[in-house]
């Protein structure tokens, strides 16, 4: 059976960069946040979001994700409502995607909140990508239109490295790009023989 390799790490650690290395090695990669974003745009899900959160988060029928994020960010009850709409659809989409790749010995499931969501329980192995917090803050403020304070607030809302590492099979320190690539090759060898 196709094994599911969870790939996680804090914001700016380099999950997507690492996922792209796996993709280049012909490993199917599922980027959970991107797929969830696409699924959120489907008419059925948009309809349910409108029924639950009202018209005010839509600008001319287009979901204003920023407004929705502001509603759910510090409100666990509202976040639970949103998750109850989106999660079942996302789960089904991922299951169908795995079925589509059943010939592959393993696939990568990349998710920032793999542990927080409980989805780590569905993984056969887990890789955590790490980098020093200061480096991550610099990477994200350079990559996105965001502030240091916003990045720190995201970091504080996620599990920390110590928590992630305690539940991981592999820890991938991603600071020097060449070392990262070598470590990925080593992990690939182990996974191929597992
Ligand atoms: P997020 O949680 O925000 O989705 P992420 O963990 O997926 O982030 P990436 O998007 O892969 O992180 O990387 C963050 C930024 O850091 C990107 O601009 C990427 O190009 C850069 N980056 C990643 N790894 C390295 C590295 N080893 N050396 C220098 N820059 C890097």
mmCIF file of C-alpha atoms and ligand atoms in Angstrom:
data_model
loop_
_atom_site.group_PDB
_atom_site.id
_atom_site.type_symbol
_atom_site.label_atom_id
_atom_site.label_comp_id
_atom_site.label_asym_id
_atom_site.label_seq_id
_atom_site.Cartn_x
_atom_site.Cartn_y
_atom_site.Cartn_z
ATOM 1 C CA UNK A 1 0.000 0.000 0.000
ATOM 2 C CA UNK A 2 1.131 3.554 -0.749
ATOM 3 C CA UNK A 3 2.784 5.025 2.314
ATOM 4 C CA UNK A 4 1.945 8.560 3.372
ATOM 5 C CA UNK A 5 4.903 10.679 4.407
ATOM 6 C CA UNK A 6 3.860 13.746 6.378
ATOM 7 C CA UNK A 7 6.069 16.783 5.782
ATOM 8 C CA UNK A 8 5.757 19.623 8.253
ATOM 9 C CA UNK A 9 7.637 22.429 9.951
ATOM 10 C CA UNK A 10 7.061 25.933 11.224
ATOM 11 C CA UNK A 11 6.299 28.873 8.974
ATOM 12 C CA UNK A 12 9.318 29.695 6.798
ATOM 13 C CA UNK A 13 11.210 26.521 7.718
ATOM 14 C CA UNK A 14 11.276 25.455 4.048
ATOM 15 C CA UNK A 15 8.541 22.819 3.710
ATOM 16 C CA UNK A 16 7.628 23.818 0.163
ATOM 17 C CA UNK A 17 11.288 23.997 -0.848
ATOM 18 C CA UNK A 18 11.823 20.472 0.516
ATOM 19 C CA UNK A 19 8.582 19.242 -1.089
ATOM 20 C CA UNK A 20 9.874 20.487 -4.447
ATOM 21 C CA UNK A 21 13.028 18.370 -4.046
ATOM 22 C CA UNK A 22 10.859 15.298 -3.495
ATOM 23 C CA UNK A 23 8.763 16.209 -6.526
ATOM 24 C CA UNK A 24 11.922 16.407 -8.649
ATOM 25 C CA UNK A 25 12.728 12.877 -7.452
ATOM 26 C CA UNK A 26 9.349 11.787 -8.906
ATOM 27 C CA UNK A 27 7.598 11.486 -5.558
ATOM 28 C CA UNK A 28 3.941 12.634 -5.790
ATOM 29 C CA UNK A 29 3.472 15.696 -3.553
ATOM 30 C CA UNK A 30 0.233 17.016 -2.066
ATOM 31 C CA UNK A 31 0.438 20.565 -0.654
ATOM 32 C CA UNK A 32 -2.468 20.563 1.801
ATOM 33 C CA UNK A 33 -2.814 24.356 2.170
ATOM 34 C CA UNK A 34 -2.922 24.922 -1.610
ATOM 35 C CA UNK A 35 -5.469 22.169 -2.168
ATOM 36 C CA UNK A 36 -7.618 23.391 0.734
ATOM 37 C CA UNK A 37 -7.532 26.909 -0.759
ATOM 38 C CA UNK A 38 -8.731 25.559 -4.123
ATOM 39 C CA UNK A 39 -11.449 23.455 -2.508
ATOM 40 C CA UNK A 40 -12.615 26.510 -0.533
ATOM 41 C CA UNK A 41 -13.329 28.200 -3.870
ATOM 42 C CA UNK A 42 -15.785 25.516 -5.003
ATOM 43 C CA UNK A 43 -19.425 26.711 -5.249
ATOM 44 C CA UNK A 44 -20.690 24.167 -2.683
ATOM 45 C CA UNK A 45 -18.158 25.185 -0.036
ATOM 46 C CA UNK A 46 -18.593 28.909 -0.759
ATOM 47 C CA UNK A 47 -22.350 28.453 -0.334
ATOM 48 C CA UNK A 48 -21.877 26.785 3.047
ATOM 49 C CA UNK A 49 -19.442 29.506 4.152
ATOM 50 C CA UNK A 50 -21.963 32.185 3.172
ATOM 51 C CA UNK A 51 -24.757 30.413 5.067
ATOM 52 C CA UNK A 52 -22.602 30.160 8.187
ATOM 53 C CA UNK A 53 -20.659 33.456 8.236
ATOM 54 C CA UNK A 54 -22.943 35.772 6.273
ATOM 55 C CA UNK A 55 -22.582 38.065 3.263
ATOM 56 C CA UNK A 56 -20.217 40.556 4.882
ATOM 57 C CA UNK A 57 -17.113 38.463 4.107
ATOM 58 C CA UNK A 58 -17.929 38.514 0.389
ATOM 59 C CA UNK A 59 -16.959 41.419 -1.870
ATOM 60 C CA UNK A 60 -19.139 41.242 -5.010
ATOM 61 C CA UNK A 61 -19.653 37.472 -4.517
ATOM 62 C CA UNK A 62 -15.889 36.897 -4.070
ATOM 63 C CA UNK A 63 -14.784 35.498 -0.725
ATOM 64 C CA UNK A 64 -12.550 37.945 1.110
ATOM 65 C CA UNK A 65 -10.158 35.452 2.718
ATOM 66 C CA UNK A 66 -8.569 38.168 4.835
ATOM 67 C CA UNK A 67 -11.950 39.016 6.441
ATOM 68 C CA UNK A 68 -12.684 35.331 7.020
ATOM 69 C CA UNK A 69 -9.240 34.812 8.588
ATOM 70 C CA UNK A 70 -9.820 37.757 10.907
ATOM 71 C CA UNK A 71 -13.102 36.222 12.079
ATOM 72 C CA UNK A 72 -11.657 32.776 12.817
ATOM 73 C CA UNK A 73 -8.099 33.654 13.876
ATOM 74 C CA UNK A 74 -8.758 34.306 17.560
ATOM 75 C CA UNK A 75 -12.114 32.590 17.837
ATOM 76 C CA UNK A 76 -11.916 28.801 18.327
ATOM 77 C CA UNK A 77 -15.701 28.350 17.994
ATOM 78 C CA UNK A 78 -15.817 30.101 14.614
ATOM 79 C CA UNK A 79 -12.692 28.245 13.498
ATOM 80 C CA UNK A 80 -14.375 24.947 14.415
ATOM 81 C CA UNK A 81 -17.401 25.943 12.306
ATOM 82 C CA UNK A 82 -15.177 26.727 9.323
ATOM 83 C CA UNK A 83 -13.211 23.506 9.758
ATOM 84 C CA UNK A 84 -16.430 21.478 9.880
ATOM 85 C CA UNK A 85 -17.267 22.873 6.432
ATOM 86 C CA UNK A 86 -13.857 22.521 4.821
ATOM 87 C CA UNK A 87 -12.204 19.482 6.447
ATOM 88 C CA UNK A 88 -14.538 16.706 5.203
ATOM 89 C CA UNK A 89 -14.190 17.956 1.594
ATOM 90 C CA UNK A 90 -10.403 18.232 1.933
ATOM 91 C CA UNK A 91 -10.162 14.758 3.478
ATOM 92 C CA UNK A 92 -12.134 13.222 0.600
ATOM 93 C CA UNK A 93 -10.015 15.088 -1.969
ATOM 94 C CA UNK A 94 -6.800 13.763 -0.409
ATOM 95 C CA UNK A 95 -8.124 10.194 -0.241
ATOM 96 C CA UNK A 96 -9.047 10.351 -3.937
ATOM 97 C CA UNK A 97 -5.608 11.783 -4.728
ATOM 98 C CA UNK A 98 -3.863 8.921 -2.888
ATOM 99 C CA UNK A 99 -5.994 6.410 -4.793
ATOM 100 C CA UNK A 100 -4.887 8.108 -8.016
ATOM 101 C CA UNK A 101 -1.255 7.531 -6.969
ATOM 102 C CA UNK A 102 -1.646 4.020 -5.614
ATOM 103 C CA UNK A 103 1.174 2.753 -7.851
ATOM 104 C CA UNK A 104 3.649 5.006 -5.995
ATOM 105 C CA UNK A 105 5.420 3.355 -3.023
ATOM 106 C CA UNK A 106 5.034 6.590 -1.062
ATOM 107 C CA UNK A 107 3.650 10.104 -1.407
ATOM 108 C CA UNK A 108 4.404 13.357 0.410
ATOM 109 C CA UNK A 109 1.644 15.151 2.323
ATOM 110 C CA UNK A 110 2.899 18.658 3.133
ATOM 111 C CA UNK A 111 1.000 20.515 5.839
ATOM 112 C CA UNK A 112 2.031 23.371 8.134
ATOM 113 C CA UNK A 113 -0.327 22.230 10.891
ATOM 114 C CA UNK A 114 0.087 18.468 10.474
ATOM 115 C CA UNK A 115 0.189 17.910 14.239
ATOM 116 C CA UNK A 116 -2.276 20.607 15.310
ATOM 117 C CA UNK A 117 -4.900 19.197 12.895
ATOM 118 C CA UNK A 118 -4.372 15.605 14.082
ATOM 119 C CA UNK A 119 -3.638 14.524 10.487
ATOM 120 C CA UNK A 120 -0.233 13.214 11.529
ATOM 121 C CA UNK A 121 -2.093 10.132 12.768
ATOM 122 C CA UNK A 122 -2.747 9.130 9.141
ATOM 123 C CA UNK A 123 0.954 9.257 8.201
ATOM 124 C CA UNK A 124 3.329 6.294 8.063
ATOM 125 C CA UNK A 125 6.401 8.499 8.573
ATOM 126 C CA UNK A 126 6.810 12.151 9.484
ATOM 127 C CA UNK A 127 9.521 14.573 8.404
ATOM 128 C CA UNK A 128 9.896 17.858 10.281
ATOM 129 C CA UNK A 129 11.803 20.665 8.586
ATOM 130 C CA UNK A 130 13.583 23.040 10.958
ATOM 131 C CA UNK A 131 15.502 26.297 10.812
ATOM 132 C CA UNK A 132 16.304 28.856 13.536
ATOM 133 C CA UNK A 133 13.332 31.092 14.338
ATOM 134 C CA UNK A 134 15.223 34.276 13.377
ATOM 135 C CA UNK A 135 16.087 32.802 9.968
ATOM 136 C CA UNK A 136 12.440 31.823 9.427
ATOM 137 C CA UNK A 137 11.217 35.325 10.321
ATOM 138 C CA UNK A 138 13.680 36.852 7.854
ATOM 139 C CA UNK A 139 12.718 34.422 5.071
ATOM 140 C CA UNK A 140 9.001 35.071 5.453
ATOM 141 C CA UNK A 141 9.263 38.871 5.752
ATOM 142 C CA UNK A 142 11.399 38.842 2.595
ATOM 143 C CA UNK A 143 9.051 36.468 0.731
ATOM 144 C CA UNK A 144 5.652 37.923 1.736
ATOM 145 C CA UNK A 145 4.121 41.355 2.252
ATOM 146 C CA UNK A 146 4.036 40.878 6.004
ATOM 147 C CA UNK A 147 5.534 42.252 9.188
ATOM 148 C CA UNK A 148 7.815 40.674 11.751
ATOM 149 C CA UNK A 149 4.974 40.932 14.314
ATOM 150 C CA UNK A 150 2.570 39.018 12.061
ATOM 151 C CA UNK A 151 5.118 36.248 11.496
ATOM 152 C CA UNK A 152 5.879 35.992 15.223
ATOM 153 C CA UNK A 153 2.161 35.788 15.960
ATOM 154 C CA UNK A 154 1.821 32.916 13.433
ATOM 155 C CA UNK A 155 4.836 31.171 15.001
ATOM 156 C CA UNK A 156 3.294 31.486 18.464
ATOM 157 C CA UNK A 157 0.013 29.992 17.205
ATOM 158 C CA UNK A 158 1.778 26.858 15.907
ATOM 159 C CA UNK A 159 3.480 24.006 17.743
ATOM 160 C CA UNK A 160 7.182 24.645 18.395
ATOM 161 C CA UNK A 161 10.070 22.601 16.965
ATOM 162 C CA UNK A 162 10.578 20.642 20.174
ATOM 163 C CA UNK A 163 6.950 19.454 20.086
ATOM 164 C CA UNK A 164 7.107 18.602 16.366
ATOM 165 C CA UNK A 165 10.450 16.793 16.643
ATOM 166 C CA UNK A 166 9.197 14.617 19.519
ATOM 167 C CA UNK A 167 6.627 13.085 17.147
ATOM 168 C CA UNK A 168 8.782 12.878 13.996
ATOM 169 C CA UNK A 169 10.736 10.089 12.320
ATOM 170 C CA UNK A 170 13.085 12.444 10.465
ATOM 171 C CA UNK A 171 14.307 15.947 11.279
ATOM 172 C CA UNK A 172 15.586 17.942 8.352
ATOM 173 C CA UNK A 173 17.621 21.019 9.336
ATOM 174 C CA UNK A 174 17.178 23.391 6.406
ATOM 175 C CA UNK A 175 19.707 26.173 6.610
ATOM 176 C CA UNK A 176 22.371 25.325 4.066
ATOM 177 C CA UNK A 177 20.682 24.355 0.781
ATOM 178 C CA UNK A 178 23.348 21.796 -0.229
ATOM 179 C CA UNK A 179 23.188 19.996 3.128
ATOM 180 C CA UNK A 180 19.393 19.935 2.863
ATOM 181 C CA UNK A 181 19.582 18.288 -0.555
ATOM 182 C CA UNK A 182 21.996 15.616 0.768
ATOM 183 C CA UNK A 183 19.762 14.921 3.759
ATOM 184 C CA UNK A 184 16.728 14.540 1.465
ATOM 185 C CA UNK A 185 18.647 12.014 -0.633
ATOM 186 C CA UNK A 186 19.427 10.023 2.528
ATOM 187 C CA UNK A 187 15.770 10.080 3.603
ATOM 188 C CA UNK A 188 14.694 8.996 0.106
ATOM 189 C CA UNK A 189 17.001 5.970 0.319
ATOM 190 C CA UNK A 190 15.593 4.977 3.710
ATOM 191 C CA UNK A 191 11.992 5.406 2.514
ATOM 192 C CA UNK A 192 12.646 3.365 -0.622
ATOM 193 C CA UNK A 193 13.948 0.511 1.535
ATOM 194 C CA UNK A 194 11.207 0.742 4.156
HETATM 195 P P1 LIG B 1 5.229 28.549 4.855
HETATM 196 O O1 LIG B 1 5.013 27.851 6.141
HETATM 197 O O2 LIG B 1 5.101 30.026 4.989
HETATM 198 O O3 LIG B 1 4.426 27.995 3.722
HETATM 199 P P2 LIG B 1 7.554 27.012 4.074
HETATM 200 O O4 LIG B 1 7.941 26.279 5.318
HETATM 201 O O5 LIG B 1 6.853 26.254 3.021
HETATM 202 O O6 LIG B 1 6.779 28.340 4.455
HETATM 203 P P3 LIG B 1 9.326 27.879 1.986
HETATM 204 O O7 LIG B 1 8.272 28.665 1.289
HETATM 205 O O8 LIG B 1 9.799 26.628 1.374
HETATM 206 O O9 LIG B 1 8.892 27.634 3.507
HETATM 207 O O10 LIG B 1 10.598 28.792 2.270
HETATM 208 C C1 LIG B 1 10.459 30.101 2.813
HETATM 209 C C2 LIG B 1 11.377 31.054 2.056
HETATM 210 O O11 LIG B 1 12.722 30.726 2.386
HETATM 211 C C3 LIG B 1 11.258 30.938 0.534
HETATM 212 O O12 LIG B 1 11.412 32.216 -0.025
HETATM 213 C C4 LIG B 1 12.421 30.007 0.159
HETATM 214 O O13 LIG B 1 12.894 30.273 -1.135
HETATM 215 C C5 LIG B 1 13.473 30.378 1.220
HETATM 216 N N1 LIG B 1 14.328 29.224 1.590
HETATM 217 C C6 LIG B 1 13.935 27.968 1.871
HETATM 218 N N2 LIG B 1 14.986 27.189 2.186
HETATM 219 C C7 LIG B 1 16.081 27.969 2.105
HETATM 220 C C8 LIG B 1 17.489 27.749 2.322
HETATM 221 N N3 LIG B 1 17.972 26.554 2.687
HETATM 222 N N4 LIG B 1 18.320 28.790 2.138
HETATM 223 C C9 LIG B 1 17.840 30.016 1.790
HETATM 224 N N5 LIG B 1 16.534 30.297 1.560
HETATM 225 C C10 LIG B 1 15.655 29.289 1.727
#
